[in-house]
Coordinates of C-alpha atoms in Angstrom, one line a residue:
M18 CA 0.2 0.0 0.2
Q19 CA 2.8 2.4 1.0
R20 CA 4.7 1.5 -2.5
L21 CA 1.6 2.1 -4.2
K22 CA 1.3 5.7 -2.6
I23 CA 4.6 6.5 -3.7
K24 CA 3.7 5.7 -7.2
H25 CA 1.1 7.7 -7.5
A26 CA 3.0 10.8 -6.1
C27 CA 5.8 10.2 -8.4
L28 CA 3.4 9.9 -11.4
A29 CA 1.7 13.1 -9.9
I30 CA 5.2 14.9 -9.7
F31 CA 6.1 13.9 -13.2
A32 CA 3.0 14.8 -14.5
I33 CA 3.1 18.2 -12.9
V34 CA 6.9 19.1 -14.0
L35 CA 6.0 18.0 -17.8
N36 CA 2.9 19.8 -17.8
T37 CA 5.0 23.1 -16.4
S38 CA 7.9 22.4 -18.2
C39 CA 6.4 22.3 -22.1
T40 CA 5.2 25.3 -23.3
T41 CA 3.4 25.8 -26.8
E42 CA 4.0 29.6 -27.2
P43 CA 5.9 30.7 -29.5
N44 CA 8.9 32.8 -28.9
S45 CA 8.2 36.3 -30.6
F46 CA 10.7 39.4 -31.2
D47 CA 10.2 43.2 -31.8
F48 CA 11.5 43.6 -35.4
S49 CA 12.0 47.1 -36.8
I50 CA 12.4 48.1 -40.5
K51 CA 13.3 51.5 -41.2
I52 CA 13.3 52.7 -44.8
I53 CA 16.1 55.6 -45.6
N54 CA 15.6 58.1 -48.3
G55 CA 19.0 58.2 -49.8
S56 CA 17.7 60.2 -52.7
N57 CA 17.6 64.2 -53.0
Q58 CA 13.8 64.0 -53.8
S59 CA 11.2 63.6 -50.5
F60 CA 8.9 60.7 -51.2
V61 CA 5.0 59.7 -50.0
M62 CA 5.2 56.7 -48.6
E63 CA 1.7 54.8 -48.6
L64 CA 1.2 51.5 -47.2
Y65 CA -2.2 49.4 -48.0
S66 CA -4.0 46.7 -46.5
I67 CA -6.5 44.7 -49.0
G68 CA -6.8 48.2 -50.9
D69 CA -7.2 50.4 -48.1
L70 CA -4.7 52.8 -47.1
Y71 CA -3.2 52.0 -43.9
Q72 CA -0.9 54.9 -43.2
S73 CA 0.7 57.8 -45.5
N74 CA 4.0 59.0 -44.7
T75 CA 6.4 61.2 -46.2
V76 CA 10.1 61.0 -46.4
K77 CA 12.4 63.7 -46.8
P78 CA 15.8 63.5 -48.1
E79 CA 18.5 62.0 -46.1
G80 CA 15.1 60.9 -43.9
S81 CA 13.4 57.8 -42.9
Y82 CA 10.6 56.1 -42.0
T83 CA 10.9 53.0 -38.9
C84 CA 8.0 50.6 -38.7
T85 CA 8.1 48.1 -35.8
Y86 CA 6.2 44.9 -35.2
Y87 CA 6.0 42.2 -32.7
A88 CA 6.5 38.4 -34.5
E89 CA 7.4 35.4 -34.3
F90 CA 9.1 35.7 -37.7
F91 CA 10.5 38.5 -39.8
Y92 CA 8.0 39.2 -42.2
G93 CA 9.1 42.4 -44.3
F94 CA 6.7 45.4 -44.4
S95 CA 3.9 42.6 -44.3
G96 CA 4.0 42.8 -40.6
C97 CA 4.1 46.7 -40.1
N98 CA 0.2 47.0 -39.8
Q99 CA -0.4 47.5 -36.1
S100 CA -3.7 46.1 -35.7
N101 CA -2.7 42.7 -36.5
T102 CA -5.8 42.1 -38.4
R103 CA -4.6 42.5 -41.7
S104 CA -0.8 42.5 -42.9
I105 CA 0.5 45.2 -45.5
D106 CA 0.1 43.7 -48.8
S107 CA 1.3 46.7 -51.1
I108 CA 3.3 50.1 -51.0
I109 CA 3.2 52.8 -53.4
I110 CA 6.3 55.0 -53.1
R111 CA 5.6 58.4 -54.9
F112 CA 8.2 61.0 -55.5
E113 CA 7.2 64.9 -56.0
N114 CA 7.5 64.4 -59.9
D115 CA 4.5 61.8 -59.6
K116 CA 7.1 59.0 -60.4
G117 CA 7.8 56.2 -58.0
Y118 CA 6.8 52.3 -57.5
T119 CA 3.8 50.3 -57.0
C120 CA 5.1 47.3 -55.1
I121 CA 2.8 44.5 -54.3
D122 CA 3.0 41.4 -51.8
R123 CA 4.1 38.5 -53.8
N124 CA 1.4 36.1 -51.9
S125 CA -1.4 38.1 -53.3
G126 CA -0.9 36.9 -56.7
E127 CA -0.6 39.8 -58.8
V128 CA 2.5 40.9 -60.7
N129 CA 5.0 43.4 -59.7
Q130 CA 5.4 45.3 -62.6
N131 CA 6.3 48.4 -61.0
C132 CA 8.5 47.7 -58.3
I133 CA 12.3 48.8 -57.6
P134 CA 14.4 46.2 -59.6
K135 CA 15.9 43.4 -57.6
K136 CA 14.4 44.7 -54.2
S137 CA 11.2 43.9 -52.7
F138 CA 9.2 45.3 -49.5
F139 CA 7.9 41.8 -48.5
I140 CA 10.6 39.4 -49.2
E141 CA 11.2 38.0 -45.8
N142 CA 15.4 37.5 -46.2
E143 CA 18.5 39.7 -46.2
Q144 CA 18.7 39.9 -49.6
T145 CA 16.8 43.5 -49.8
F146 CA 16.8 44.6 -46.4
S147 CA 20.1 45.2 -44.7
K148 CA 20.3 43.6 -41.3
I149 CA 21.4 45.9 -38.5
G150 CA 20.8 44.2 -35.6
A151 CA 19.5 41.0 -34.2
T152 CA 15.9 42.2 -35.5
D153 CA 16.8 45.3 -37.2
Y154 CA 16.8 45.8 -40.5
E155 CA 17.4 48.7 -43.4
F156 CA 16.0 49.1 -46.7
L157 CA 17.3 52.0 -48.8
I158 CA 15.9 54.0 -51.4
T159 CA 18.8 55.2 -53.6
Q160 CA 19.0 58.3 -55.9
E161 CA 19.2 55.7 -59.0
D162 CA 16.0 54.4 -57.9
F163 CA 14.5 57.8 -58.2
E164 CA 16.0 58.2 -61.7
N165 CA 14.4 54.9 -62.8
A166 CA 11.3 55.5 -61.2
F167 CA 7.9 54.5 -63.2
E168 CA 5.2 57.1 -63.9
L169 CA 2.6 56.4 -61.5
P170 CA -1.2 57.3 -62.1
E171 CA -2.8 60.0 -60.6

């Protein structure tokens, strides 16, 4: 009888340790993305989520815009919607001369014909973004990007 009580006590302790030592919560991190205007022209950066304008920001020459979000993984600019109900799925960069870029998330199924060549705001890797810390990234808009910008619709 005593031996049975000890077995039950050991089993109960094991179950408690097992239950409290395992977690299903993912590790999340604070990510930061800074868009730097390396051109000599101001631009407006419009962030859209499912066709709705989420946010519009003017970035002056040598200025920047920073987006931060808390997530398990780096999602590029897709994670920048702070409401966490819908992700950012397109970005328009509009320079003062009405030229710029329309960049659409590759997961939307639409074709990115007018985005900055060889750059993407939505690729979740370090080919497009410069990693400047464990969870901090930069994206540079250059003078060359300004000079090669596309005509944008009004």
